[in-house]
PDB file of C-alpha atoms and ligand atoms in Angstrom:
ATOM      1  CA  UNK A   1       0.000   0.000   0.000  1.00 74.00           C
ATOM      2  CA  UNK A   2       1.367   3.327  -1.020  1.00 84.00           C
ATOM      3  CA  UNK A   3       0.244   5.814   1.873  1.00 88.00           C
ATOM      4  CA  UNK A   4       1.170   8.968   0.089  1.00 92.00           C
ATOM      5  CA  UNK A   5      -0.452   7.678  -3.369  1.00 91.00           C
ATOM      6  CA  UNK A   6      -3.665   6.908  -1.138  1.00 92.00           C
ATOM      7  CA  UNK A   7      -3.140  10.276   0.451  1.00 95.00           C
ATOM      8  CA  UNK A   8      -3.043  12.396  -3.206  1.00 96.00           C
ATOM      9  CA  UNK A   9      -5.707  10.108  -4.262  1.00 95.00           C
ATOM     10  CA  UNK A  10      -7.933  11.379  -1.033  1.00 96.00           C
ATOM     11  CA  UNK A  11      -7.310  14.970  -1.529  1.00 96.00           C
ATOM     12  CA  UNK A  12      -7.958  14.834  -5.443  1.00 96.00           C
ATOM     13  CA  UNK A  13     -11.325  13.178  -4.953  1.00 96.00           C
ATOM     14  CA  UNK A  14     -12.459  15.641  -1.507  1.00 96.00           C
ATOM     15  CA  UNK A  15     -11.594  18.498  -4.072  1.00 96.00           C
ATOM     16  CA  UNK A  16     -13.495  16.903  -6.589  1.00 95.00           C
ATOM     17  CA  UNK A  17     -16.399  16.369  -4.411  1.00 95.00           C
ATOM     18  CA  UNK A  18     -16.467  19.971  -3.320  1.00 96.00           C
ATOM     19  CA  UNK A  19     -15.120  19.531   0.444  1.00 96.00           C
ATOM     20  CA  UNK A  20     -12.833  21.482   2.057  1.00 96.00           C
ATOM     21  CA  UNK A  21     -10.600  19.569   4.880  1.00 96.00           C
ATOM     22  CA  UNK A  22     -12.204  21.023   7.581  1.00 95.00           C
ATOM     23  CA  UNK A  23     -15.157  20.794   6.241  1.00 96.00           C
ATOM     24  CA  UNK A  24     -14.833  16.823   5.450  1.00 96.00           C
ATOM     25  CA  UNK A  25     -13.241  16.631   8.776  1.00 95.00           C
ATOM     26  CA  UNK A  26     -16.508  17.906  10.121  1.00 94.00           C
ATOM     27  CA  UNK A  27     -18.685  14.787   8.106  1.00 93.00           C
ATOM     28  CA  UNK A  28     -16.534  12.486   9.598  1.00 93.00           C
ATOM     29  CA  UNK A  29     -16.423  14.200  13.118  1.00 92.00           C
ATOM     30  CA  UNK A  30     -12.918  14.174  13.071  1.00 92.00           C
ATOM     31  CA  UNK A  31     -10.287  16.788  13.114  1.00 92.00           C
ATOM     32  CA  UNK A  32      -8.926  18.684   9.885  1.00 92.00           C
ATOM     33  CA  UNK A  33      -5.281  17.570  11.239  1.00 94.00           C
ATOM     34  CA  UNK A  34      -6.342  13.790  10.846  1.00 93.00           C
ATOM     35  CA  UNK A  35      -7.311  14.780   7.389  1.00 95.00           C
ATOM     36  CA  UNK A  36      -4.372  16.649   6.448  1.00 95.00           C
ATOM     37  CA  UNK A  37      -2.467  13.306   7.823  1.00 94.00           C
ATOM     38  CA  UNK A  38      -3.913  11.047   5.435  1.00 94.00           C
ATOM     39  CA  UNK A  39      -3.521  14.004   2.162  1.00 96.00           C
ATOM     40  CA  UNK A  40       0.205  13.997   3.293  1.00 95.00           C
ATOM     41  CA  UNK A  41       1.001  10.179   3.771  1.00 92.00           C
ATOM     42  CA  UNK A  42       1.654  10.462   7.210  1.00 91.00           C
ATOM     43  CA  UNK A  43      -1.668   8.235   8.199  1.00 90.00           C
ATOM     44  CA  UNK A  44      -4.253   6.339   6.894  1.00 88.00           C
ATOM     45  CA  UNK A  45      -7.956   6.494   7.618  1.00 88.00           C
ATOM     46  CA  UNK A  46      -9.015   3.989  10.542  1.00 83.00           C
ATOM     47  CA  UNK A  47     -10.558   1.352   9.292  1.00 80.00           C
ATOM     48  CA  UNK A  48     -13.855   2.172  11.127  1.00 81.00           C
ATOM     49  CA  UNK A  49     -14.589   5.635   9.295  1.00 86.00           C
ATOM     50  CA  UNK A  50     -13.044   4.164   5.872  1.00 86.00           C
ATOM     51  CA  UNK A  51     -16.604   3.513   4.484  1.00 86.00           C
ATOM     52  CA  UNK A  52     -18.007   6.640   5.338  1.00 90.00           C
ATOM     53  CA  UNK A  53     -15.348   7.938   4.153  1.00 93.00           C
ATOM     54  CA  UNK A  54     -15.322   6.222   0.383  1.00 91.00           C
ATOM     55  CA  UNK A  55     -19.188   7.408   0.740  1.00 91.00           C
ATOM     56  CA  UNK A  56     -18.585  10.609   0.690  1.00 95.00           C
ATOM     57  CA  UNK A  57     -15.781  10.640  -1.787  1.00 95.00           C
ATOM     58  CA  UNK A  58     -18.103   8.904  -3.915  1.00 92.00           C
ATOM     59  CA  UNK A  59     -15.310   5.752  -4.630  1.00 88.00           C
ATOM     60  CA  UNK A  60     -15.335   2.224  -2.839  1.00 83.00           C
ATOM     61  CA  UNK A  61     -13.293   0.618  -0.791  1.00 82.00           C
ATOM     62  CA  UNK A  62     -10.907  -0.934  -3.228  1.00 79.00           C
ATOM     63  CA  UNK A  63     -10.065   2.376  -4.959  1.00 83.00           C
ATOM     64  CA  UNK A  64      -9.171   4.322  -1.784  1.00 86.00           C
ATOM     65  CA  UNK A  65      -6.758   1.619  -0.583  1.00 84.00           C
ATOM     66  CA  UNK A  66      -5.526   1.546  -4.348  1.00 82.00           C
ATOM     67  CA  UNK A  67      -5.209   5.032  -4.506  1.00 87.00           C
ATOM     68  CA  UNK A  68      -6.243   5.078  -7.749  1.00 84.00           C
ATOM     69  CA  UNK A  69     -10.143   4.934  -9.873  1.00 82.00           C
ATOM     70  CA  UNK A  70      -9.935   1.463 -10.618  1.00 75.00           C
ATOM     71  CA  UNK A  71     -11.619   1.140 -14.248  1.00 72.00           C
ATOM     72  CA  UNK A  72     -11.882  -2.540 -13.853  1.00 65.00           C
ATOM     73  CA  UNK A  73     -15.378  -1.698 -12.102  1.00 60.00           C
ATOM     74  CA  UNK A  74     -16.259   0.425 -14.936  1.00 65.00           C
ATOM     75  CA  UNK A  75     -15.202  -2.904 -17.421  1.00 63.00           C
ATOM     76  CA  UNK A  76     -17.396  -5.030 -15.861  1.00 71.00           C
ATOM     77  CA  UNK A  77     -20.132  -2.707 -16.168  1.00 72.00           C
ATOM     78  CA  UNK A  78     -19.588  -2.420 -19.812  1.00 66.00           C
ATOM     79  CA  UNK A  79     -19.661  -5.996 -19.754  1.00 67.00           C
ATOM     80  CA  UNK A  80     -22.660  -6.126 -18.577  1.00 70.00           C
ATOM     81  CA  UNK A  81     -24.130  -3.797 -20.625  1.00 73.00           C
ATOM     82  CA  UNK A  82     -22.679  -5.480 -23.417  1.00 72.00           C
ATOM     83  CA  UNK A  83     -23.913  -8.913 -22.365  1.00 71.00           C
ATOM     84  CA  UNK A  84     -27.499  -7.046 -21.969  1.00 80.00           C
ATOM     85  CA  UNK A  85     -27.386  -5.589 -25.545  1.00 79.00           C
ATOM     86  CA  UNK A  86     -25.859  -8.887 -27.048  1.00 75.00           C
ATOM     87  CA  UNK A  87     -28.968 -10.910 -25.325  1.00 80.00           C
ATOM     88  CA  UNK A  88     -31.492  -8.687 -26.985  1.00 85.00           C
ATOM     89  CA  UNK A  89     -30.172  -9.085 -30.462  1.00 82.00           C
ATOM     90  CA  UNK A  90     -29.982 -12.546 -30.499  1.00 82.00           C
ATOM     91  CA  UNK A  91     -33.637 -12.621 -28.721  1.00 85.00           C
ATOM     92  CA  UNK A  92     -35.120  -9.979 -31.664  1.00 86.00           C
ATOM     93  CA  UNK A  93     -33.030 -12.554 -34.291  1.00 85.00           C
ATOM     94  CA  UNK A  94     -34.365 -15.644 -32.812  1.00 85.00           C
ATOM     95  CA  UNK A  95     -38.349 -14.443 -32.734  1.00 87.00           C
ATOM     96  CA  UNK A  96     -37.680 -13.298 -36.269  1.00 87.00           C
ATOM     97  CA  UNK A  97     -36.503 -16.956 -37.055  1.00 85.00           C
ATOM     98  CA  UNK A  98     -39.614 -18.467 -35.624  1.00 84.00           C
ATOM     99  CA  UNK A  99     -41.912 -16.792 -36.867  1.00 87.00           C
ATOM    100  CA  UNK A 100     -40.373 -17.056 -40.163  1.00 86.00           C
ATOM    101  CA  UNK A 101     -40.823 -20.849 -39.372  1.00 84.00           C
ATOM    102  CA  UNK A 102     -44.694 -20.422 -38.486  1.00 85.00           C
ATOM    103  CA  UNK A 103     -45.661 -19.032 -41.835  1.00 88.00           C
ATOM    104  CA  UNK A 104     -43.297 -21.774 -43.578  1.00 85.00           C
ATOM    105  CA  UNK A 105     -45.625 -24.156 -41.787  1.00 85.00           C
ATOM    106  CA  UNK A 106     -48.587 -22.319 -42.817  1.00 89.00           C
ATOM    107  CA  UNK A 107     -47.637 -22.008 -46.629  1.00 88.00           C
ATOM    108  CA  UNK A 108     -46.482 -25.653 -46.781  1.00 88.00           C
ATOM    109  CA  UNK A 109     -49.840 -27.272 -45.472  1.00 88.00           C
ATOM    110  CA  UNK A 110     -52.040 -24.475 -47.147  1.00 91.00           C
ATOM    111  CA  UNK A 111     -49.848 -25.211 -50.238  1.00 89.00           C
ATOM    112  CA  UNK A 112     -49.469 -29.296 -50.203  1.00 89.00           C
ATOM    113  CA  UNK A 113     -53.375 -29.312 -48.931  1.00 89.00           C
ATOM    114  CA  UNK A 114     -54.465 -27.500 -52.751  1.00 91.00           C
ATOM    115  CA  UNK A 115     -51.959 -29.862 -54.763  1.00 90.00           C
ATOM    116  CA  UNK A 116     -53.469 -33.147 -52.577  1.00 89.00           C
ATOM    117  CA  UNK A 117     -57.285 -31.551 -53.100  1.00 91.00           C
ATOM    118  CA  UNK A 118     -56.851 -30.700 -57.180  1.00 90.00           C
ATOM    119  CA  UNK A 119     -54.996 -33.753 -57.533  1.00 90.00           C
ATOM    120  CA  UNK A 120     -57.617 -36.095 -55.544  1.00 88.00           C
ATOM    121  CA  UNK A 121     -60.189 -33.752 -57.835  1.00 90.00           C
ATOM    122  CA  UNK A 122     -58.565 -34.295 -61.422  1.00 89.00           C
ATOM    123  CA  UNK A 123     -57.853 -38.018 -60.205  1.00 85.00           C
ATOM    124  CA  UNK A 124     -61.453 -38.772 -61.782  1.00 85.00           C
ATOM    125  CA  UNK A 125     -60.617 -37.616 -65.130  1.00 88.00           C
ATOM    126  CA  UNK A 126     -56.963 -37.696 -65.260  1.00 89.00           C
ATOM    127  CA  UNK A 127     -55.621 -40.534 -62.781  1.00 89.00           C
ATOM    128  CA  UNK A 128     -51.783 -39.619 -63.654  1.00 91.00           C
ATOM    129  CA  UNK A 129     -51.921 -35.686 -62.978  1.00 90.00           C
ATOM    130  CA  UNK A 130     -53.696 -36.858 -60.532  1.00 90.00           C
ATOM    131  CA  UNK A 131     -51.266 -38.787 -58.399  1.00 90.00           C
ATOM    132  CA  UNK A 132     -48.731 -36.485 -59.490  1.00 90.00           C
ATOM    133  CA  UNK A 133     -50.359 -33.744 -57.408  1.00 89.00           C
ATOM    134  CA  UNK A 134     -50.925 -35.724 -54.797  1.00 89.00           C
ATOM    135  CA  UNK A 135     -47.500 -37.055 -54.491  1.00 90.00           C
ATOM    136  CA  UNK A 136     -45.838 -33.622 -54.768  1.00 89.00           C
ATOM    137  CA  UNK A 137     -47.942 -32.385 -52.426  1.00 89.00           C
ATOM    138  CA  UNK A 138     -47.169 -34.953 -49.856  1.00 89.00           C
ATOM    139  CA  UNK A 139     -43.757 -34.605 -50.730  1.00 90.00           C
ATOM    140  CA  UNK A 140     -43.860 -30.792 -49.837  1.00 88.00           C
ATOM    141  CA  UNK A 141     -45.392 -31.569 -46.459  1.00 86.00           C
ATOM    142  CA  UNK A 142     -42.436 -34.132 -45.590  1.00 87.00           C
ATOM    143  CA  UNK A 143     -39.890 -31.297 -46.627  1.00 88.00           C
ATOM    144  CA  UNK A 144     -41.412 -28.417 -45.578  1.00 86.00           C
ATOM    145  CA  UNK A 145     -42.280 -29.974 -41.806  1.00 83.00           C
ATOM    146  CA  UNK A 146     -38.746 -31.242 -42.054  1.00 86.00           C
ATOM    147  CA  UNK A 147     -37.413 -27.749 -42.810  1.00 86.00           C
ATOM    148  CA  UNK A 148     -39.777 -26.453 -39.889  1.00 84.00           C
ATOM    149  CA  UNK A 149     -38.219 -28.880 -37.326  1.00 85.00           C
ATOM    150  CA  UNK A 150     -34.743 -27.996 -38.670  1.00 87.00           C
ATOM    151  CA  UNK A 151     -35.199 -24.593 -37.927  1.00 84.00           C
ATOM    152  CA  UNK A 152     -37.298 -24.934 -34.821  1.00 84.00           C
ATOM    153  CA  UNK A 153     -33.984 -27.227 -33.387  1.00 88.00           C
ATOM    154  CA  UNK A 154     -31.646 -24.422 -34.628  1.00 87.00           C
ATOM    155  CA  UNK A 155     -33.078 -21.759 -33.161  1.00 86.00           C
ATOM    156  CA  UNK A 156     -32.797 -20.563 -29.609  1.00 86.00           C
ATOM    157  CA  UNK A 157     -32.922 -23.343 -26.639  1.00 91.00           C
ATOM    158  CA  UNK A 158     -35.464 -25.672 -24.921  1.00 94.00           C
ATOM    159  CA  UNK A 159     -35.969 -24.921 -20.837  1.00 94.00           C
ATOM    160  CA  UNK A 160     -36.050 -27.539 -18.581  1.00 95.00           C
ATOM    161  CA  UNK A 161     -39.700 -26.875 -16.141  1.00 94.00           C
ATOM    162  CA  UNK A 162     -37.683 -28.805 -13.366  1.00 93.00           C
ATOM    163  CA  UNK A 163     -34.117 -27.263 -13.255  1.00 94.00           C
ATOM    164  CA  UNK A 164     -34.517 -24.589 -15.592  1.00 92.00           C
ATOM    165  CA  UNK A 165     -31.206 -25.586 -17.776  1.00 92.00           C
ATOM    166  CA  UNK A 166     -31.754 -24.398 -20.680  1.00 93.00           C
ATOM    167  CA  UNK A 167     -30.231 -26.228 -23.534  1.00 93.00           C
ATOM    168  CA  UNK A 168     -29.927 -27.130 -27.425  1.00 92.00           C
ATOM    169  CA  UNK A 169     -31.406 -30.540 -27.404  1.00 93.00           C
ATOM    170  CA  UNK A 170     -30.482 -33.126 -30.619  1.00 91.00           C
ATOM    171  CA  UNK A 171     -31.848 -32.895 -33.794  1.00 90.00           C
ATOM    172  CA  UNK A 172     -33.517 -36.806 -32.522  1.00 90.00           C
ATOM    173  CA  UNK A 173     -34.878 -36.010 -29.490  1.00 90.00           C
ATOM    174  CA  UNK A 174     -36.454 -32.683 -31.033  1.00 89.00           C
ATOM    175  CA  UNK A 175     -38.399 -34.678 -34.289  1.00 87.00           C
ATOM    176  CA  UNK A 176     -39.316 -37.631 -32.110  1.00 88.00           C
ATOM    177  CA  UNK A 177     -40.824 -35.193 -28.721  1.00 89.00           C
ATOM    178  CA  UNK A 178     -44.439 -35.261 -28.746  1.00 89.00           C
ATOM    179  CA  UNK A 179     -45.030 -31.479 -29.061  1.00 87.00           C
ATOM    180  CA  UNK A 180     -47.431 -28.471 -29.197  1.00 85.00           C
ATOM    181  CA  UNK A 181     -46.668 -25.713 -30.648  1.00 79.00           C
ATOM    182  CA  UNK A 182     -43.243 -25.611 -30.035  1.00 81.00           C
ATOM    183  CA  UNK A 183     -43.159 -27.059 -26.731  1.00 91.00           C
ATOM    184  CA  UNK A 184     -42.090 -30.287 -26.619  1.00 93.00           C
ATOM    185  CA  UNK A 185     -41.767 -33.200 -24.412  1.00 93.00           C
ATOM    186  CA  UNK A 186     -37.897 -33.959 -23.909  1.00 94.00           C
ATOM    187  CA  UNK A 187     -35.834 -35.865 -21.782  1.00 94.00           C
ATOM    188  CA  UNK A 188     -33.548 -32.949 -19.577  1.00 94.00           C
ATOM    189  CA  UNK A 189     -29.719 -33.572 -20.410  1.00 92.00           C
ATOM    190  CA  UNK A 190     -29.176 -31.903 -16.924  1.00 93.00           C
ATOM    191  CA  UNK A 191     -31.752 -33.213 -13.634  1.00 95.00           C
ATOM    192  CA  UNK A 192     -32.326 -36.208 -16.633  1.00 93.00           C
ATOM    193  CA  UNK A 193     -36.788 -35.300 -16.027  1.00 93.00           C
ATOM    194  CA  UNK A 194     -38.972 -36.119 -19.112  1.00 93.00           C
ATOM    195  CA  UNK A 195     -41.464 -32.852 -18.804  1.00 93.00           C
ATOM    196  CA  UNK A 196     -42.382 -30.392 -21.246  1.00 94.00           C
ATOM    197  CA  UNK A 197     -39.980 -28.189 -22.513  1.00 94.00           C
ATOM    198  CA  UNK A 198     -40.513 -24.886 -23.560  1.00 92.00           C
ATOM    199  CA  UNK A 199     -38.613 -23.213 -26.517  1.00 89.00           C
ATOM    200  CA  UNK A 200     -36.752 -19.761 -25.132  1.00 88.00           C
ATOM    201  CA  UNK A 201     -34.842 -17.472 -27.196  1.00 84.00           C
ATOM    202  CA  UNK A 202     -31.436 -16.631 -25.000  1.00 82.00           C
ATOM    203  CA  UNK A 203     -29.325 -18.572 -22.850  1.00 79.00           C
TER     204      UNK A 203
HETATM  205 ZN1   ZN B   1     -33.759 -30.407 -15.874  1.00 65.96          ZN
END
Protein backbone atom coordinates (compact mmCIF):
# COMPACT_ATOMS: atom_id res chain seq x y z
CA UNK A 1 0.00 0.00 0.00
CA UNK A 2 1.37 3.33 -1.02
CA UNK A 3 0.24 5.81 1.87
CA UNK A 4 1.17 8.97 0.09
CA UNK A 5 -0.45 7.68 -3.37
CA UNK A 6 -3.66 6.91 -1.14
CA UNK A 7 -3.14 10.28 0.45
CA UNK A 8 -3.04 12.40 -3.21
CA UNK A 9 -5.71 10.11 -4.26
CA UNK A 10 -7.93 11.38 -1.03
CA UNK A 11 -7.31 14.97 -1.53
CA UNK A 12 -7.96 14.83 -5.44
CA UNK A 13 -11.33 13.18 -4.95
CA UNK A 14 -12.46 15.64 -1.51
CA UNK A 15 -11.59 18.50 -4.07
CA UNK A 16 -13.50 16.90 -6.59
CA UNK A 17 -16.40 16.37 -4.41
CA UNK A 18 -16.47 19.97 -3.32
CA UNK A 19 -15.12 19.53 0.44
CA UNK A 20 -12.83 21.48 2.06
CA UNK A 21 -10.60 19.57 4.88
CA UNK A 22 -12.20 21.02 7.58
CA UNK A 23 -15.16 20.79 6.24
CA UNK A 24 -14.83 16.82 5.45
CA UNK A 25 -13.24 16.63 8.78
CA UNK A 26 -16.51 17.91 10.12
CA UNK A 27 -18.69 14.79 8.11
CA UNK A 28 -16.53 12.49 9.60
CA UNK A 29 -16.42 14.20 13.12
CA UNK A 30 -12.92 14.17 13.07
CA UNK A 31 -10.29 16.79 13.11
CA UNK A 32 -8.93 18.68 9.89
CA UNK A 33 -5.28 17.57 11.24
CA UNK A 34 -6.34 13.79 10.85
CA UNK A 35 -7.31 14.78 7.39
CA UNK A 36 -4.37 16.65 6.45
CA UNK A 37 -2.47 13.31 7.82
CA UNK A 38 -3.91 11.05 5.43
CA UNK A 39 -3.52 14.00 2.16
CA UNK A 40 0.21 14.00 3.29
CA UNK A 41 1.00 10.18 3.77
CA UNK A 42 1.65 10.46 7.21
CA UNK A 43 -1.67 8.24 8.20
CA UNK A 44 -4.25 6.34 6.89
CA UNK A 45 -7.96 6.49 7.62
CA UNK A 46 -9.01 3.99 10.54
CA UNK A 47 -10.56 1.35 9.29
CA UNK A 48 -13.86 2.17 11.13
CA UNK A 49 -14.59 5.64 9.29
CA UNK A 50 -13.04 4.16 5.87
CA UNK A 51 -16.60 3.51 4.48
CA UNK A 52 -18.01 6.64 5.34
CA UNK A 53 -15.35 7.94 4.15
CA UNK A 54 -15.32 6.22 0.38
CA UNK A 55 -19.19 7.41 0.74
CA UNK A 56 -18.58 10.61 0.69
CA UNK A 57 -15.78 10.64 -1.79
CA UNK A 58 -18.10 8.90 -3.92
CA UNK A 59 -15.31 5.75 -4.63
CA UNK A 60 -15.33 2.22 -2.84
CA UNK A 61 -13.29 0.62 -0.79
CA UNK A 62 -10.91 -0.93 -3.23
CA UNK A 63 -10.06 2.38 -4.96
CA UNK A 64 -9.17 4.32 -1.78
CA UNK A 65 -6.76 1.62 -0.58
CA UNK A 66 -5.53 1.55 -4.35
CA UNK A 67 -5.21 5.03 -4.51
CA UNK A 68 -6.24 5.08 -7.75
CA UNK A 69 -10.14 4.93 -9.87
CA UNK A 70 -9.93 1.46 -10.62
CA UNK A 71 -11.62 1.14 -14.25
CA UNK A 72 -11.88 -2.54 -13.85
CA UNK A 73 -15.38 -1.70 -12.10
CA UNK A 74 -16.26 0.42 -14.94
CA UNK A 75 -15.20 -2.90 -17.42
CA UNK A 76 -17.40 -5.03 -15.86
CA UNK A 77 -20.13 -2.71 -16.17
CA UNK A 78 -19.59 -2.42 -19.81
CA UNK A 79 -19.66 -6.00 -19.75
CA UNK A 80 -22.66 -6.13 -18.58
CA UNK A 81 -24.13 -3.80 -20.63
CA UNK A 82 -22.68 -5.48 -23.42
CA UNK A 83 -23.91 -8.91 -22.36
CA UNK A 84 -27.50 -7.05 -21.97
CA UNK A 85 -27.39 -5.59 -25.55
CA UNK A 86 -25.86 -8.89 -27.05
CA UNK A 87 -28.97 -10.91 -25.32
CA UNK A 88 -31.49 -8.69 -26.99
CA UNK A 89 -30.17 -9.09 -30.46
CA UNK A 90 -29.98 -12.55 -30.50
CA UNK A 91 -33.64 -12.62 -28.72
CA UNK A 92 -35.12 -9.98 -31.66
CA UNK A 93 -33.03 -12.55 -34.29
CA UNK A 94 -34.37 -15.64 -32.81
CA UNK A 95 -38.35 -14.44 -32.73
CA UNK A 96 -37.68 -13.30 -36.27
CA UNK A 97 -36.50 -16.96 -37.06
CA UNK A 98 -39.61 -18.47 -35.62
CA UNK A 99 -41.91 -16.79 -36.87
CA UNK A 100 -40.37 -17.06 -40.16
CA UNK A 101 -40.82 -20.85 -39.37
CA UNK A 102 -44.69 -20.42 -38.49
CA UNK A 103 -45.66 -19.03 -41.84
CA UNK A 104 -43.30 -21.77 -43.58
CA UNK A 105 -45.62 -24.16 -41.79
CA UNK A 106 -48.59 -22.32 -42.82
CA UNK A 107 -47.64 -22.01 -46.63
CA UNK A 108 -46.48 -25.65 -46.78
CA UNK A 109 -49.84 -27.27 -45.47
CA UNK A 110 -52.04 -24.47 -47.15
CA UNK A 111 -49.85 -25.21 -50.24
CA UNK A 112 -49.47 -29.30 -50.20
CA UNK A 113 -53.38 -29.31 -48.93
CA UNK A 114 -54.47 -27.50 -52.75
CA UNK A 115 -51.96 -29.86 -54.76
CA UNK A 116 -53.47 -33.15 -52.58
CA UNK A 117 -57.29 -31.55 -53.10
CA UNK A 118 -56.85 -30.70 -57.18
CA UNK A 119 -55.00 -33.75 -57.53
CA UNK A 120 -57.62 -36.10 -55.54
CA UNK A 121 -60.19 -33.75 -57.84
CA UNK A 122 -58.57 -34.30 -61.42
CA UNK A 123 -57.85 -38.02 -60.20
CA UNK A 124 -61.45 -38.77 -61.78
CA UNK A 125 -60.62 -37.62 -65.13
CA UNK A 126 -56.96 -37.70 -65.26
CA UNK A 127 -55.62 -40.53 -62.78
CA UNK A 128 -51.78 -39.62 -63.65
CA UNK A 129 -51.92 -35.69 -62.98
CA UNK A 130 -53.70 -36.86 -60.53
CA UNK A 131 -51.27 -38.79 -58.40
CA UNK A 132 -48.73 -36.49 -59.49
CA UNK A 133 -50.36 -33.74 -57.41
CA UNK A 134 -50.93 -35.72 -54.80
CA UNK A 135 -47.50 -37.05 -54.49
CA UNK A 136 -45.84 -33.62 -54.77
CA UNK A 137 -47.94 -32.39 -52.43
CA UNK A 138 -47.17 -34.95 -49.86
CA UNK A 139 -43.76 -34.60 -50.73
CA UNK A 140 -43.86 -30.79 -49.84
CA UNK A 141 -45.39 -31.57 -46.46
CA UNK A 142 -42.44 -34.13 -45.59
CA UNK A 143 -39.89 -31.30 -46.63
CA UNK A 144 -41.41 -28.42 -45.58
CA UNK A 145 -42.28 -29.97 -41.81
CA UNK A 146 -38.75 -31.24 -42.05
CA UNK A 147 -37.41 -27.75 -42.81
CA UNK A 148 -39.78 -26.45 -39.89
CA UNK A 149 -38.22 -28.88 -37.33
CA UNK A 150 -34.74 -28.00 -38.67
CA UNK A 151 -35.20 -24.59 -37.93
CA UNK A 152 -37.30 -24.93 -34.82
CA UNK A 153 -33.98 -27.23 -33.39
CA UNK A 154 -31.65 -24.42 -34.63
CA UNK A 155 -33.08 -21.76 -33.16
CA UNK A 156 -32.80 -20.56 -29.61
CA UNK A 157 -32.92 -23.34 -26.64
CA UNK A 158 -35.46 -25.67 -24.92
CA UNK A 159 -35.97 -24.92 -20.84
CA UNK A 160 -36.05 -27.54 -18.58
CA UNK A 161 -39.70 -26.88 -16.14
CA UNK A 162 -37.68 -28.80 -13.37
CA UNK A 163 -34.12 -27.26 -13.25
CA UNK A 164 -34.52 -24.59 -15.59
CA UNK A 165 -31.21 -25.59 -17.78
CA UNK A 166 -31.75 -24.40 -20.68
CA UNK A 167 -30.23 -26.23 -23.53
CA UNK A 168 -29.93 -27.13 -27.42
CA UNK A 169 -31.41 -30.54 -27.40
CA UNK A 170 -30.48 -33.13 -30.62
CA UNK A 171 -31.85 -32.89 -33.79
CA UNK A 172 -33.52 -36.81 -32.52
CA UNK A 173 -34.88 -36.01 -29.49
CA UNK A 174 -36.45 -32.68 -31.03
CA UNK A 175 -38.40 -34.68 -34.29
CA UNK A 176 -39.32 -37.63 -32.11
CA UNK A 177 -40.82 -35.19 -28.72
CA UNK A 178 -44.44 -35.26 -28.75
CA UNK A 179 -45.03 -31.48 -29.06
CA UNK A 180 -47.43 -28.47 -29.20
CA UNK A 181 -46.67 -25.71 -30.65
CA UNK A 182 -43.24 -25.61 -30.03
CA UNK A 183 -43.16 -27.06 -26.73
CA UNK A 184 -42.09 -30.29 -26.62
CA UNK A 185 -41.77 -33.20 -24.41
CA UNK A 186 -37.90 -33.96 -23.91
CA UNK A 187 -35.83 -35.86 -21.78
CA UNK A 188 -33.55 -32.95 -19.58
CA UNK A 189 -29.72 -33.57 -20.41
CA UNK A 190 -29.18 -31.90 -16.92
CA UNK A 191 -31.75 -33.21 -13.63
CA UNK A 192 -32.33 -36.21 -16.63
CA UNK A 193 -36.79 -35.30 -16.03
CA UNK A 194 -38.97 -36.12 -19.11
CA UNK A 195 -41.46 -32.85 -18.80
CA UNK A 196 -42.38 -30.39 -21.25
CA UNK A 197 -39.98 -28.19 -22.51
CA UNK A 198 -40.51 -24.89 -23.56
CA UNK A 199 -38.61 -23.21 -26.52
CA UNK A 200 -36.75 -19.76 -25.13
CA UNK A 201 -34.84 -17.47 -27.20
CA UNK A 202 -31.44 -16.63 -25.00
CA UNK A 203 -29.32 -18.57 -22.85
ZN1 LIG B 1 -33.76 -30.41 -15.87
Amino acid sequence: MNQEKIGKFIAECRKENGYTQASLAEKLGITDRAVSKWETGKSMPDASIMLELCELLKINANELLTGEHIIMDNYKEIAEQNLVEMRTQEEKANKKLMKAERFLTILTIVASLALIISGALIAEHNPTIGIILCSLGSLIVFLGIAYAVKMEHDVGYYECPECKTRYVPSMRAVVLAIHYGSTRKMRCPHCNKKGYHKKVMTK
